Short mmCIF file of N, CA and C in Angstrom, two decimals:
data_model
loop_
_atom_site.label_atom_id
_atom_site.label_comp_id
_atom_site.label_asym_id
_atom_site.label_seq_id
_atom_site.Cartn_x
_atom_site.Cartn_y
_atom_site.Cartn_z
N MET A 19 236.97 -120.84 4.66
CA MET A 19 235.67 -120.98 5.29
C MET A 19 235.77 -121.05 6.84
N LYS A 20 236.86 -121.79 7.25
CA LYS A 20 237.09 -122.01 8.69
C LYS A 20 237.36 -120.63 9.43
N PHE A 21 238.10 -119.79 8.71
CA PHE A 21 238.48 -118.49 9.23
C PHE A 21 237.21 -117.62 9.39
N SER A 22 236.34 -117.61 8.39
CA SER A 22 235.18 -116.75 8.49
C SER A 22 234.14 -117.25 9.58
N ALA A 23 234.06 -118.54 9.71
CA ALA A 23 233.27 -119.12 10.78
C ALA A 23 233.78 -118.80 12.10
N LEU A 24 235.07 -118.80 12.31
CA LEU A 24 235.67 -118.48 13.56
C LEU A 24 235.49 -116.93 13.88
N SER A 25 235.66 -116.15 12.89
CA SER A 25 235.48 -114.72 13.10
C SER A 25 233.99 -114.36 13.43
N LEU A 26 233.05 -115.08 12.79
CA LEU A 26 231.66 -114.90 13.05
C LEU A 26 231.36 -115.32 14.47
N ALA A 27 231.88 -116.45 14.92
CA ALA A 27 231.70 -116.91 16.21
C ALA A 27 232.18 -115.91 17.29
N ILE A 28 233.36 -115.33 17.01
CA ILE A 28 233.95 -114.37 17.94
C ILE A 28 233.10 -113.08 18.00
N THR A 29 232.60 -112.66 16.86
CA THR A 29 231.76 -111.47 16.72
C THR A 29 230.44 -111.67 17.48
N VAL A 30 229.79 -112.84 17.28
CA VAL A 30 228.55 -113.15 17.99
C VAL A 30 228.79 -113.23 19.48
N SER A 31 229.89 -113.86 19.89
CA SER A 31 230.08 -114.02 21.38
C SER A 31 230.42 -112.69 22.00
N ALA A 32 231.05 -111.75 21.23
CA ALA A 32 231.30 -110.41 21.73
C ALA A 32 230.05 -109.61 21.86
N ILE A 33 229.09 -109.71 20.94
CA ILE A 33 227.84 -109.01 21.01
C ILE A 33 227.04 -109.52 22.19
N VAL A 34 226.96 -110.83 22.35
CA VAL A 34 226.23 -111.41 23.42
C VAL A 34 226.81 -111.06 24.79
N ALA A 35 228.07 -110.98 24.85
CA ALA A 35 228.73 -110.63 26.13
C ALA A 35 228.49 -109.20 26.53
N THR A 36 228.44 -108.24 25.55
CA THR A 36 228.18 -106.85 25.91
C THR A 36 226.73 -106.49 26.00
N HIS A 37 225.83 -107.23 25.40
CA HIS A 37 224.45 -106.92 25.51
C HIS A 37 223.87 -106.90 26.89
N PRO A 38 224.08 -107.93 27.74
CA PRO A 38 223.57 -107.92 29.07
C PRO A 38 224.17 -106.78 29.91
N ALA A 39 225.40 -106.43 29.67
CA ALA A 39 226.01 -105.40 30.48
C ALA A 39 225.47 -104.02 30.06
N SER A 40 225.11 -103.84 28.83
CA SER A 40 224.46 -102.52 28.51
C SER A 40 223.03 -102.46 28.95
N ALA A 41 222.31 -103.55 28.94
CA ALA A 41 220.96 -103.64 29.49
C ALA A 41 220.90 -103.41 30.98
N GLN A 42 221.89 -104.02 31.66
CA GLN A 42 222.04 -103.85 33.14
C GLN A 42 222.24 -102.42 33.50
N SER A 43 223.12 -101.71 32.71
CA SER A 43 223.45 -100.32 33.13
C SER A 43 222.25 -99.29 32.90
N GLN A 44 221.26 -99.71 32.16
CA GLN A 44 220.18 -98.82 31.91
C GLN A 44 219.21 -98.69 33.06
N ARG A 45 219.10 -99.71 33.90
CA ARG A 45 218.22 -99.58 35.02
C ARG A 45 218.94 -99.00 36.20
N PRO A 46 218.24 -98.22 36.97
CA PRO A 46 218.92 -97.55 38.14
C PRO A 46 219.26 -98.57 39.26
N SER A 47 220.16 -98.14 40.09
CA SER A 47 220.52 -99.00 41.29
C SER A 47 219.25 -99.18 42.10
N ARG A 48 219.27 -100.23 42.95
CA ARG A 48 218.05 -100.51 43.76
C ARG A 48 217.78 -99.31 44.68
N THR A 49 218.84 -98.71 45.26
CA THR A 49 218.62 -97.56 46.18
C THR A 49 217.98 -96.42 45.40
N LYS A 50 218.40 -96.17 44.19
CA LYS A 50 217.86 -95.07 43.39
C LYS A 50 216.42 -95.44 43.02
N ALA A 51 216.17 -96.66 42.68
CA ALA A 51 214.82 -97.10 42.33
C ALA A 51 213.85 -96.92 43.45
N VAL A 52 214.26 -97.34 44.69
CA VAL A 52 213.48 -97.17 45.89
C VAL A 52 213.15 -95.75 46.14
N GLU A 53 214.16 -94.89 46.06
CA GLU A 53 213.91 -93.43 46.25
C GLU A 53 212.90 -92.91 45.22
N GLN A 54 213.08 -93.26 44.01
CA GLN A 54 212.12 -92.74 43.01
C GLN A 54 210.74 -93.26 43.16
N CYS A 55 210.62 -94.51 43.49
CA CYS A 55 209.29 -95.13 43.63
C CYS A 55 208.56 -94.64 44.90
N MET A 56 209.36 -94.42 46.00
CA MET A 56 208.71 -93.86 47.19
C MET A 56 208.26 -92.46 46.94
N MET A 57 209.07 -91.67 46.19
CA MET A 57 208.74 -90.28 45.92
C MET A 57 207.41 -90.25 45.05
N LEU A 58 207.41 -91.12 44.07
CA LEU A 58 206.25 -91.19 43.15
C LEU A 58 204.97 -91.55 44.02
N ALA A 59 205.06 -92.54 44.82
CA ALA A 59 203.87 -92.99 45.65
C ALA A 59 203.51 -91.87 46.64
N HIS A 60 204.49 -91.22 47.22
CA HIS A 60 204.19 -90.18 48.21
C HIS A 60 203.53 -88.97 47.54
N ASN A 61 203.96 -88.56 46.33
CA ASN A 61 203.42 -87.39 45.69
C ASN A 61 202.11 -87.63 45.02
N ASN A 62 201.85 -88.88 44.52
CA ASN A 62 200.67 -89.08 43.72
C ASN A 62 199.54 -89.82 44.35
N ALA A 63 199.78 -90.49 45.47
CA ALA A 63 198.71 -91.24 46.17
C ALA A 63 197.90 -90.30 47.01
N PRO A 64 196.59 -90.57 47.15
CA PRO A 64 195.82 -89.73 48.06
C PRO A 64 196.25 -89.95 49.50
N LYS A 65 196.19 -88.91 50.32
CA LYS A 65 196.62 -89.03 51.68
C LYS A 65 195.51 -89.77 52.52
N PRO A 66 195.94 -90.81 53.25
CA PRO A 66 194.89 -91.51 54.08
C PRO A 66 194.47 -90.71 55.27
N THR A 67 193.18 -90.86 55.59
CA THR A 67 192.66 -90.13 56.78
C THR A 67 192.81 -90.89 58.06
N ASP A 68 192.78 -92.23 58.04
CA ASP A 68 192.97 -93.02 59.20
C ASP A 68 193.54 -94.40 58.81
N ALA A 69 193.78 -95.22 59.79
CA ALA A 69 194.46 -96.52 59.52
C ALA A 69 193.55 -97.45 58.72
N ALA A 70 192.25 -97.30 58.76
CA ALA A 70 191.35 -98.17 58.05
C ALA A 70 191.06 -97.71 56.64
N ASP A 71 191.64 -96.63 56.23
CA ASP A 71 191.36 -95.97 54.93
C ASP A 71 192.01 -96.81 53.84
N PRO A 72 191.18 -97.19 52.82
CA PRO A 72 191.72 -98.02 51.74
C PRO A 72 192.73 -97.25 50.80
N ALA A 73 192.79 -95.96 50.96
CA ALA A 73 193.73 -95.14 50.22
C ALA A 73 195.18 -95.55 50.54
N GLN A 74 195.41 -96.15 51.70
CA GLN A 74 196.74 -96.59 52.09
C GLN A 74 197.27 -97.61 51.06
N ASN A 75 196.37 -98.45 50.63
CA ASN A 75 196.75 -99.49 49.64
C ASN A 75 197.18 -98.94 48.30
N VAL A 76 196.64 -97.75 47.98
CA VAL A 76 196.98 -97.17 46.69
C VAL A 76 198.47 -96.80 46.69
N ALA A 77 199.00 -96.26 47.71
CA ALA A 77 200.43 -95.91 47.75
C ALA A 77 201.26 -97.18 47.69
N VAL A 78 200.93 -98.22 48.39
CA VAL A 78 201.65 -99.44 48.37
C VAL A 78 201.64 -100.09 46.98
N ASN A 79 200.51 -100.07 46.30
CA ASN A 79 200.43 -100.59 45.01
C ASN A 79 201.18 -99.80 43.96
N MET A 80 201.21 -98.44 44.13
CA MET A 80 201.93 -97.60 43.20
C MET A 80 203.46 -97.90 43.42
N TYR A 81 203.89 -98.11 44.64
CA TYR A 81 205.30 -98.39 44.92
C TYR A 81 205.71 -99.71 44.28
N ARG A 82 204.85 -100.76 44.50
CA ARG A 82 205.09 -102.08 43.95
C ARG A 82 205.23 -102.09 42.47
N SER A 83 204.24 -101.41 41.78
CA SER A 83 204.24 -101.43 40.32
C SER A 83 205.42 -100.61 39.77
N CYS A 84 205.84 -99.63 40.51
CA CYS A 84 207.04 -98.78 40.05
C CYS A 84 208.35 -99.75 40.18
N MET A 85 208.43 -100.40 41.26
CA MET A 85 209.63 -101.26 41.42
C MET A 85 209.65 -102.42 40.44
N LYS A 86 208.50 -102.96 40.12
CA LYS A 86 208.43 -103.96 39.04
C LYS A 86 208.82 -103.41 37.72
N LYS A 87 208.45 -102.20 37.43
CA LYS A 87 208.82 -101.51 36.21
C LYS A 87 210.34 -101.47 36.06
N TYR A 88 211.05 -101.22 37.18
CA TYR A 88 212.48 -101.15 37.15
C TYR A 88 213.12 -102.51 37.18
N GLY A 89 212.40 -103.51 37.42
CA GLY A 89 212.92 -104.89 37.42
C GLY A 89 213.36 -105.33 38.76
N TYR A 90 212.88 -104.80 39.83
CA TYR A 90 213.22 -105.20 41.20
C TYR A 90 211.94 -105.68 41.84
N ARG A 91 212.14 -106.57 42.88
CA ARG A 91 211.08 -107.01 43.69
C ARG A 91 210.77 -105.93 44.71
N PRO A 92 209.54 -105.61 44.98
CA PRO A 92 209.15 -104.53 45.97
C PRO A 92 209.57 -104.82 47.39
#
């Protein structure tokens, strides 16, 4: 019984140790995420006509939500 409990503990600790590493590798690097989010906001947001245009906020909001989706602060 002691041997099976020890092997179970080793197996569980190995799974827990590899799980965060695999989850971490699935998200892009911060530089890549910034590039992707800026491109998304640039291509999809309406182009502002002047400095007071509220459409400027749309691009910023798109960028922020994209960065949050990747798990980074904007």
